[in-house]
Amino acid sequence: MLVTDFHPTGRHFLQIPGPSPVPERVLRAMSLPTIDHRGPEFAMLGKKVLRDVQRIFQTIQPVMIYPASGTGAWEAALVNTLSAGDHVLMYETGHFAFLWNKLATRLGLKTEVLSLPGMEGWRHGVQAHLIEERLKADTAHSIKAVCVVHNETSTGVTSDIAAVRRAMDAAKHPALLLVDTISGLAGADYQHDAWGVDVSISGSQKGLMLPPGISFNALSAKAIEASKHATLPKAFWAWDEIIEMNKGGYWPTTPNTNLLYGLSEACDMILGQGLEAVFARHQRWAAGVRAAVRAWGLPIQCADEKVYSPILTGVMTPEGVDADAVRKIIHERFDCSLGTGLGKIKGRMFRIGHLGDSNDLTLIATVAGCEMGLKLAGVRLAGSGVQAIMDHYASHPVALPLQAA
Ligand SMILES: *Cc1c(COP(=O)(O)O)cnc(C)c1O
């Protein structure tokens, strides 16, 4: 079988919450010839993308760009700031928070997990008051870092990071705040500096509309200071040499040049439209998809409307209906990929991604595929999600003009 056989006719609907579809503009930019990563042209590219990603993280502090998936940047954040046996407080909102904890444990950190009891933790956002209570009880300041996931991609919940910062400040606790915004960045509002985050972690293949293969650490002065004393082994991930080389627009090792062309192009698209427009568009898409799910009469995985994700929506299937069997029908019959349920909610829900290079009709078609698939799987639906999403988009015109004046 040839790779081209995977691309029959029309366009595949890649509606998983990352990797998200890559715009043709970005793919074309990536097809430029690879250049000398120590040459003068490269420095211009390097400086530009470093500046652009700072604007996307809403920071004026250094941002590391790694040729790695998001998991690498998780590891980088921990090994640069912590020492073996350090006590780390991790809030579990879902499977990605769970995996980050697993990684931290493998690195030799002593993790403590906070969450709501039972399934509730995976249906709500980070409860900042639980973090505040725990930190207040830690009068010896043994907790060195608090780790939270901004947009929990396994459930469709976007936690309030500013509230976590306020809770840490209220507890007058010096722990570092490490935040995974791998799927949140460039889809949901994210303010590294204003929210007082010490290390923000992100990746290329979600809101940034790039293929997988780049990930990020945005730093704070406090995190950089911590990295000078932290003793977990770090070599490839070490910030110090990268910060030094980045001043000239270079990296100590070979960067993935063609992905950086893509990053430059994606930043031009996102910053050219303005972050406000990008965030508003995702909120509007998400509201339309949720209107469809409600019309079907199916529960949304996120049980708190204040923290609905603008990036993806988790759809719970009725008792006795295997969500993966529904996904399989939709994939085989309608060439549409949806996100599977991860971890302890496998088979109980599927995820509709509504991020990046999308538009109203793409999402209406996706909902149509889901609706047909659910019916074919024998699910009795309360009403038409397709009608609901059409009604929503038709009656909610885009808040901001498509083109900046
Ligand atoms: C995608 C994702 C990850 C994992 O990143 P990889 O690129 O697969 O290593 C981690 N956290 C969140 C919230 C994600 O969405």
Short mmCIF file of C-alpha atoms and ligand atoms in Angstrom, two decimals:
data_model
loop_
_atom_site.label_atom_id
_atom_site.label_comp_id
_atom_site.label_asym_id
_atom_site.label_seq_id
_atom_site.Cartn_x
_atom_site.Cartn_y
_atom_site.Cartn_z
CA MET A 1 0.00 0.00 0.00
CA LEU A 2 1.27 3.45 -0.90
CA VAL A 3 1.10 6.49 1.34
CA THR A 4 -0.91 8.19 -1.42
CA ASP A 5 -3.63 5.56 -0.89
CA PHE A 6 -4.34 7.22 2.46
CA HIS A 7 -5.35 10.36 0.55
CA PRO A 8 -8.11 9.19 -1.80
CA THR A 9 -10.37 12.06 -2.89
CA GLY A 10 -11.45 15.25 -1.24
CA ARG A 11 -9.98 16.18 2.07
CA HIS A 12 -9.60 13.98 5.11
CA PHE A 13 -11.30 15.45 8.16
CA LEU A 14 -8.53 15.51 10.76
CA GLN A 15 -10.74 16.47 13.69
CA ILE A 16 -8.56 15.13 16.49
CA PRO A 17 -7.37 17.72 19.01
CA GLY A 18 -3.88 17.63 17.65
CA PRO A 19 -2.12 17.16 15.36
CA SER A 20 -4.49 19.66 13.75
CA PRO A 21 -4.72 20.29 9.99
CA VAL A 22 -1.72 22.19 8.63
CA PRO A 23 -2.64 25.14 6.35
CA GLU A 24 -1.30 24.91 2.80
CA ARG A 25 0.54 28.19 3.35
CA VAL A 26 2.50 26.54 6.14
CA LEU A 27 3.16 23.37 4.12
CA ARG A 28 4.47 25.47 1.24
CA ALA A 29 6.73 27.48 3.55
CA MET A 30 8.17 24.22 4.84
CA SER A 31 9.09 23.11 1.34
CA LEU A 32 11.78 25.81 1.04
CA PRO A 33 15.34 24.49 0.82
CA THR A 34 17.07 23.65 4.09
CA ILE A 35 19.79 26.23 4.78
CA ASP A 36 23.02 26.34 6.78
CA HIS A 37 21.95 26.57 10.41
CA ARG A 38 25.17 28.47 11.18
CA GLY A 39 24.87 30.86 8.24
CA PRO A 40 23.76 34.53 8.23
CA GLU A 41 20.31 33.86 6.72
CA PHE A 42 19.50 31.44 9.48
CA ALA A 43 20.08 34.07 12.18
CA MET A 44 17.32 36.18 10.64
CA LEU A 45 14.90 33.26 10.74
CA GLY A 46 15.96 32.30 14.26
CA LYS A 47 15.54 35.80 15.65
CA LYS A 48 12.19 36.22 13.94
CA VAL A 49 10.63 33.01 15.26
CA LEU A 50 11.98 33.64 18.77
CA ARG A 51 10.36 37.10 18.73
CA ASP A 52 7.10 35.77 17.27
CA VAL A 53 6.69 32.97 19.80
CA GLN A 54 7.24 35.43 22.65
CA ARG A 55 4.24 37.38 21.35
CA ILE A 56 2.18 34.20 21.19
CA PHE A 57 3.06 33.25 24.79
CA GLN A 58 2.42 36.94 25.68
CA THR A 59 5.83 37.21 27.28
CA ILE A 60 8.98 39.29 27.01
CA GLN A 61 11.06 36.53 28.66
CA PRO A 62 13.10 33.85 26.87
CA VAL A 63 11.31 31.03 25.05
CA MET A 64 13.18 27.76 24.33
CA ILE A 65 12.37 26.00 21.05
CA TYR A 66 13.19 22.27 21.07
CA PRO A 67 13.19 19.84 18.15
CA ALA A 68 10.95 17.47 20.15
CA SER A 69 7.32 16.65 20.81
CA GLY A 70 5.53 18.18 23.79
CA THR A 71 6.69 15.40 26.11
CA GLY A 72 10.29 16.53 25.64
CA ALA A 73 9.35 20.04 26.77
CA TRP A 74 7.58 18.56 29.84
CA GLU A 75 10.87 16.86 30.73
CA ALA A 76 12.88 20.01 29.98
CA ALA A 77 10.74 22.08 32.37
CA LEU A 78 11.31 19.60 35.21
CA VAL A 79 15.01 18.80 34.75
CA ASN A 80 15.96 22.45 34.45
CA THR A 81 14.23 23.56 37.64
CA LEU A 82 14.25 20.62 40.07
CA SER A 83 16.54 18.22 41.93
CA ALA A 84 16.22 14.49 42.63
CA GLY A 85 13.62 13.76 45.31
CA ASP A 86 12.05 17.23 45.14
CA HIS A 87 8.43 17.36 46.25
CA VAL A 88 6.13 18.43 43.42
CA LEU A 89 2.39 19.12 43.62
CA MET A 90 0.54 18.01 40.48
CA TYR A 91 -3.14 18.61 39.80
CA GLU A 92 -4.86 15.82 37.88
CA THR A 93 -7.46 17.13 35.42
CA GLY A 94 -7.21 14.17 33.04
CA HIS A 95 -4.94 11.81 31.17
CA PHE A 96 -2.29 14.37 30.16
CA ALA A 97 -1.89 15.56 33.74
CA PHE A 98 -1.64 11.86 34.70
CA LEU A 99 1.09 11.27 32.08
CA TRP A 100 3.08 14.30 33.19
CA ASN A 101 2.99 12.92 36.73
CA LYS A 102 4.24 9.57 35.43
CA LEU A 103 7.13 11.29 33.67
CA ALA A 104 8.00 13.31 36.79
CA THR A 105 8.03 10.12 38.85
CA ARG A 106 10.37 8.43 36.37
CA LEU A 107 12.72 11.40 36.71
CA GLY A 108 12.97 10.72 40.45
CA LEU A 109 10.70 13.47 41.71
CA LYS A 110 8.37 12.88 44.65
CA THR A 111 4.96 13.78 43.30
CA GLU A 112 1.77 14.43 45.19
CA VAL A 113 -1.49 14.48 43.24
CA LEU A 114 -4.47 16.72 43.96
CA SER A 115 -7.84 16.25 42.28
CA LEU A 116 -11.56 16.04 42.95
CA PRO A 117 -12.77 12.59 44.05
CA GLY A 118 -13.88 9.83 41.64
CA MET A 119 -14.62 10.87 38.07
CA GLU A 120 -15.23 14.50 39.06
CA GLY A 121 -11.57 15.46 38.68
CA TRP A 122 -11.74 14.56 35.01
CA ARG A 123 -14.89 16.65 34.46
CA HIS A 124 -13.77 19.90 36.09
CA GLY A 125 -10.88 22.34 35.93
CA VAL A 126 -8.09 22.83 38.44
CA GLN A 127 -9.62 23.72 41.84
CA ALA A 128 -7.34 26.57 42.88
CA HIS A 129 -8.63 26.52 46.47
CA LEU A 130 -7.32 22.96 46.92
CA ILE A 131 -3.87 24.14 45.84
CA GLU A 132 -4.09 27.10 48.20
CA GLU A 133 -5.07 24.90 51.17
CA ARG A 134 -2.30 22.42 50.44
CA LEU A 135 0.36 25.12 50.08
CA LYS A 136 -0.75 26.85 53.29
CA ALA A 137 -0.29 23.54 55.13
CA ASP A 138 3.24 23.26 53.72
CA THR A 139 4.76 25.71 56.19
CA ALA A 140 8.25 24.20 55.69
CA HIS A 141 8.02 25.01 51.96
CA SER A 142 8.99 21.48 50.98
CA ILE A 143 6.90 21.73 47.79
CA LYS A 144 9.17 23.05 45.04
CA ALA A 145 6.77 23.23 42.11
CA VAL A 146 3.07 23.19 41.27
CA CYS A 147 2.26 21.55 37.92
CA VAL A 148 -1.06 22.12 36.14
CA VAL A 149 -2.41 21.53 32.65
CA HIS A 150 -4.02 24.59 31.07
CA ASN A 151 -6.09 22.90 28.35
CA GLU A 152 -6.65 19.26 29.32
CA THR A 153 -6.85 17.67 25.88
CA SER A 154 -8.21 14.35 27.17
CA THR A 155 -11.38 15.91 28.58
CA GLY A 156 -11.95 19.33 26.98
CA VAL A 157 -11.45 21.46 30.09
CA THR A 158 -9.52 24.76 30.14
CA SER A 159 -8.39 25.63 33.66
CA ASP A 160 -8.09 29.12 35.08
CA ILE A 161 -4.34 29.64 35.42
CA ALA A 162 -4.64 33.17 36.82
CA ALA A 163 -6.67 31.66 39.69
CA VAL A 164 -3.86 29.17 40.39
CA ARG A 165 -1.38 32.04 40.55
CA ARG A 166 -3.64 33.94 42.95
CA ALA A 167 -3.96 30.83 45.14
CA MET A 168 -0.17 30.44 45.30
CA ASP A 169 0.24 34.12 46.14
CA ALA A 170 -2.49 33.91 48.80
CA ALA A 171 -0.60 31.02 50.40
CA LYS A 172 2.61 33.12 50.20
CA HIS A 173 4.33 30.00 48.91
CA PRO A 174 7.56 30.20 46.87
CA ALA A 175 6.96 27.08 44.68
CA LEU A 176 7.45 27.45 40.95
CA LEU A 177 4.34 27.37 38.74
CA LEU A 178 4.79 25.04 35.74
CA VAL A 179 1.97 24.99 33.19
CA ASP A 180 1.33 22.65 30.25
CA THR A 181 -0.37 24.67 27.52
CA ILE A 182 0.58 22.22 24.79
CA SER A 183 -2.91 22.23 23.32
CA GLY A 184 -4.03 25.58 24.73
CA LEU A 185 -1.55 27.96 23.14
CA ALA A 186 -2.80 29.90 20.10
CA GLY A 187 -6.36 28.63 20.61
CA ALA A 188 -7.26 29.74 24.12
CA ASP A 189 -6.05 32.94 25.76
CA TYR A 190 -2.71 32.31 27.46
CA GLN A 191 -0.68 34.99 29.27
CA HIS A 192 2.68 33.72 30.48
CA ASP A 193 3.81 37.02 32.03
CA ALA A 194 0.52 38.41 33.34
CA TRP A 195 -0.37 35.10 34.99
CA GLY A 196 3.04 34.80 36.65
CA VAL A 197 3.87 31.40 35.18
CA ASP A 198 7.46 30.22 35.71
CA VAL A 199 7.63 27.67 32.90
CA SER A 200 5.01 27.36 30.17
CA ILE A 201 5.23 24.25 28.04
CA SER A 202 3.78 23.98 24.55
CA GLY A 203 4.01 22.12 21.27
CA SER A 204 3.70 22.76 17.56
CA GLN A 205 0.95 20.41 16.43
CA LYS A 206 -2.13 21.89 18.09
CA GLY A 207 -3.10 25.57 18.01
CA LEU A 208 0.03 26.57 16.12
CA MET A 209 -1.16 24.52 13.11
CA LEU A 210 2.24 22.90 12.47
CA PRO A 211 3.20 19.26 12.10
CA PRO A 212 4.48 17.59 15.28
CA GLY A 213 8.17 18.09 16.05
CA ILE A 214 8.71 21.37 17.89
CA SER A 215 8.02 22.14 21.51
CA PHE A 216 8.58 25.09 23.81
CA ASN A 217 9.49 26.25 27.30
CA ALA A 218 8.68 29.89 28.10
CA LEU A 219 10.70 30.92 31.15
CA SER A 220 10.61 33.40 34.03
CA ALA A 221 13.54 35.04 35.83
CA LYS A 222 12.71 32.85 38.84
CA ALA A 223 12.80 29.69 36.71
CA ILE A 224 16.16 30.70 35.21
CA GLU A 225 17.51 31.31 38.71
CA ALA A 226 16.23 27.89 39.83
CA SER A 227 17.94 26.26 36.84
CA LYS A 228 21.32 27.40 38.17
CA HIS A 229 20.90 25.34 41.35
CA ALA A 230 18.72 22.43 40.18
CA THR A 231 20.65 19.16 40.05
CA LEU A 232 18.56 16.73 38.00
CA PRO A 233 20.83 15.71 35.08
CA LYS A 234 20.32 17.98 32.06
CA ALA A 235 22.41 18.28 28.94
CA PHE A 236 20.38 18.38 25.72
CA TRP A 237 17.50 20.13 27.52
CA ALA A 238 19.68 22.61 29.45
CA TRP A 239 18.48 26.18 29.05
CA ASP A 240 21.80 27.98 29.65
CA GLU A 241 23.53 27.20 26.34
CA ILE A 242 20.32 27.67 24.37
CA ILE A 243 19.67 31.10 25.91
CA GLU A 244 23.23 32.11 25.06
CA MET A 245 23.10 30.93 21.43
CA ASN A 246 19.57 32.28 20.89
CA LYS A 247 20.89 35.82 21.42
CA GLY A 248 22.43 35.56 17.96
CA GLY A 249 19.47 33.68 16.43
CA TYR A 250 21.17 30.26 16.62
CA TRP A 251 20.93 27.04 18.63
CA PRO A 252 23.71 24.90 20.14
CA THR A 253 22.48 21.84 18.17
CA THR A 254 20.87 21.55 14.73
CA PRO A 255 17.35 23.00 14.85
CA ASN A 256 14.61 21.61 12.58
CA THR A 257 15.01 24.32 9.96
CA ASN A 258 11.98 23.46 7.83
CA LEU A 259 9.63 23.32 10.80
CA LEU A 260 10.95 26.76 11.75
CA TYR A 261 9.95 28.03 8.28
CA GLY A 262 6.52 26.65 9.07
CA LEU A 263 6.55 28.25 12.51
CA SER A 264 7.43 31.60 10.99
CA GLU A 265 4.54 31.32 8.53
CA ALA A 266 2.05 30.16 11.19
CA CYS A 267 3.07 33.05 13.45
CA ASP A 268 2.52 35.47 10.56
CA MET A 269 -1.00 34.09 10.13
CA ILE A 270 -1.85 34.13 13.84
CA LEU A 271 -0.25 37.46 14.74
CA GLY A 272 -1.43 39.03 11.48
CA GLN A 273 -5.03 38.33 12.45
CA GLY A 274 -4.37 39.14 16.07
CA LEU A 275 -4.59 36.84 19.08
CA GLU A 276 -7.98 38.30 20.06
CA ALA A 277 -9.47 37.23 16.73
CA VAL A 278 -7.94 33.77 17.03
CA PHE A 279 -9.33 33.24 20.56
CA ALA A 280 -12.78 34.58 19.62
CA ARG A 281 -12.95 32.27 16.62
CA HIS A 282 -12.17 29.19 18.73
CA GLN A 283 -14.79 30.17 21.34
CA ARG A 284 -17.40 30.56 18.65
CA TRP A 285 -16.56 27.24 16.98
CA ALA A 286 -16.70 25.49 20.35
CA ALA A 287 -20.10 26.99 21.21
CA GLY A 288 -21.50 25.69 17.90
CA VAL A 289 -20.16 22.17 18.48
CA ARG A 290 -21.57 22.14 22.02
CA ALA A 291 -24.96 23.23 20.66
CA ALA A 292 -24.85 20.14 18.42
CA VAL A 293 -23.94 17.81 21.30
CA ARG A 294 -26.76 19.23 23.42
CA ALA A 295 -29.22 18.74 20.55
CA TRP A 296 -28.18 15.09 20.37
CA GLY A 297 -28.98 14.84 24.07
CA LEU A 298 -25.51 13.54 24.93
CA PRO A 299 -23.50 14.76 27.93
CA ILE A 300 -20.36 16.88 27.47
CA GLN A 301 -17.34 15.50 29.36
CA CYS A 302 -16.65 18.92 30.91
CA ALA A 303 -19.28 19.38 33.62
CA ASP A 304 -18.52 23.05 34.35
CA GLU A 305 -19.52 25.53 31.67
CA LYS A 306 -17.07 28.13 33.01
CA VAL A 307 -14.16 25.97 31.87
CA TYR A 308 -15.43 24.56 28.56
CA SER A 309 -12.49 24.20 26.20
CA PRO A 310 -12.47 26.35 23.06
CA ILE A 311 -10.13 23.75 21.49
CA LEU A 312 -12.07 20.49 21.73
CA THR A 313 -15.27 18.99 23.07
CA GLY A 314 -15.52 15.59 24.78
CA VAL A 315 -18.76 13.77 23.92
CA MET A 316 -19.89 11.02 26.30
CA THR A 317 -21.67 8.07 24.70
CA PRO A 318 -24.65 6.39 26.39
CA GLU A 319 -24.06 3.43 28.73
CA GLY A 320 -23.36 0.31 26.66
CA VAL A 321 -22.22 2.21 23.53
CA ASP A 322 -18.49 1.86 22.84
CA ALA A 323 -17.29 5.32 21.80
CA ASP A 324 -14.40 3.75 19.86
CA ALA A 325 -16.83 1.67 17.81
CA VAL A 326 -18.65 4.91 16.90
CA ARG A 327 -15.33 6.54 15.96
CA LYS A 328 -14.45 3.54 13.79
CA ILE A 329 -17.70 3.82 11.82
CA ILE A 330 -17.18 7.57 11.31
CA HIS A 331 -13.62 6.99 10.15
CA GLU A 332 -14.41 4.12 7.79
CA ARG A 333 -17.58 5.55 6.31
CA PHE A 334 -16.89 9.28 6.26
CA ASP A 335 -13.09 9.68 6.32
CA CYS A 336 -13.15 11.70 9.53
CA SER A 337 -10.74 11.16 12.45
CA LEU A 338 -11.93 11.94 15.98
CA GLY A 339 -10.03 11.76 19.25
CA THR A 340 -10.34 8.58 21.30
CA GLY A 341 -11.17 8.50 25.01
CA LEU A 342 -7.87 8.32 26.91
CA GLY A 343 -7.00 6.46 30.08
CA LYS A 344 -9.84 5.69 32.43
CA ILE A 345 -12.49 7.13 30.08
CA LYS A 346 -11.49 4.97 27.08
CA GLY A 347 -14.56 3.73 25.24
CA ARG A 348 -16.83 6.08 27.21
CA MET A 349 -16.34 9.22 25.16
CA PHE A 350 -14.84 10.63 21.96
CA ARG A 351 -13.33 14.04 21.30
CA ILE A 352 -14.12 16.51 18.53
CA GLY A 353 -11.22 18.87 17.82
CA HIS A 354 -12.19 22.40 16.70
CA LEU A 355 -8.82 24.10 16.52
CA GLY A 356 -6.45 25.76 14.12
CA ASP A 357 -7.07 25.71 10.38
CA SER A 358 -10.84 25.22 10.51
CA ASN A 359 -14.04 27.06 9.61
CA ASP A 360 -17.80 26.87 10.08
CA LEU A 361 -18.47 24.46 7.22
CA THR A 362 -15.65 22.13 8.27
CA LEU A 363 -17.21 21.83 11.70
CA ILE A 364 -20.75 21.46 10.36
CA ALA A 365 -19.52 18.61 8.15
CA THR A 366 -17.70 17.05 11.11
CA VAL A 367 -20.88 17.19 13.18
CA ALA A 368 -22.75 15.62 10.23
CA GLY A 369 -20.24 12.76 10.18
CA CYS A 370 -20.64 12.28 13.92
CA GLU A 371 -24.42 12.37 13.69
CA MET A 372 -24.52 9.73 10.93
CA GLY A 373 -21.99 7.58 12.79
CA LEU A 374 -23.88 7.77 16.08
CA LYS A 375 -27.10 6.75 14.34
CA LEU A 376 -25.37 3.89 12.50
CA ALA A 377 -24.01 2.72 15.86
CA GLY A 378 -27.59 2.52 17.12
CA VAL A 379 -27.52 5.58 19.37
CA ARG A 380 -30.94 7.19 19.67
CA LEU A 381 -30.44 10.92 19.41
CA ALA A 382 -32.80 13.49 20.92
CA GLY A 383 -32.53 15.83 17.93
CA SER A 384 -30.35 17.03 15.07
CA GLY A 385 -26.93 18.37 16.00
CA VAL A 386 -26.40 19.40 12.39
CA GLN A 387 -29.43 21.69 12.54
CA ALA A 388 -28.26 23.08 15.89
CA ILE A 389 -24.73 23.90 14.72
CA MET A 390 -26.04 25.49 11.51
CA ASP A 391 -28.46 27.60 13.52
CA HIS A 392 -25.69 28.60 15.92
CA TYR A 393 -23.24 29.76 13.28
CA ALA A 394 -25.91 31.45 11.18
CA SER A 395 -27.17 33.43 14.17
CA HIS A 396 -23.72 34.26 15.60
CA PRO A 397 -21.75 36.18 12.99
CA VAL A 398 -18.00 36.44 13.55
CA ALA A 399 -17.42 39.03 16.24
CA LEU A 400 -14.27 40.40 14.61
CA PRO A 401 -13.66 41.12 10.93
CA LEU A 402 -11.94 38.33 9.01
CA GLN A 403 -9.20 40.69 7.86
CA ALA A 404 -7.54 43.16 10.19
CA ALA A 405 -7.97 46.66 8.79
C1 LIG B 1 -0.58 16.66 23.00
C2 LIG B 1 -0.37 16.91 24.45
C3 LIG B 1 0.73 16.42 25.16
C4 LIG B 1 1.73 15.48 24.58
O1 LIG B 1 2.55 16.04 23.68
P1 LIG B 1 3.35 15.14 22.63
O2 LIG B 1 3.61 16.13 21.55
O3 LIG B 1 2.46 14.00 22.23
O4 LIG B 1 4.58 14.66 23.29
C5 LIG B 1 0.86 16.78 26.49
N1 LIG B 1 -0.04 17.54 27.11
C6 LIG B 1 -1.15 17.99 26.47
C7 LIG B 1 -2.14 18.82 27.23
C8 LIG B 1 -1.34 17.69 25.13
O5 LIG B 1 -2.44 18.13 24.51
#
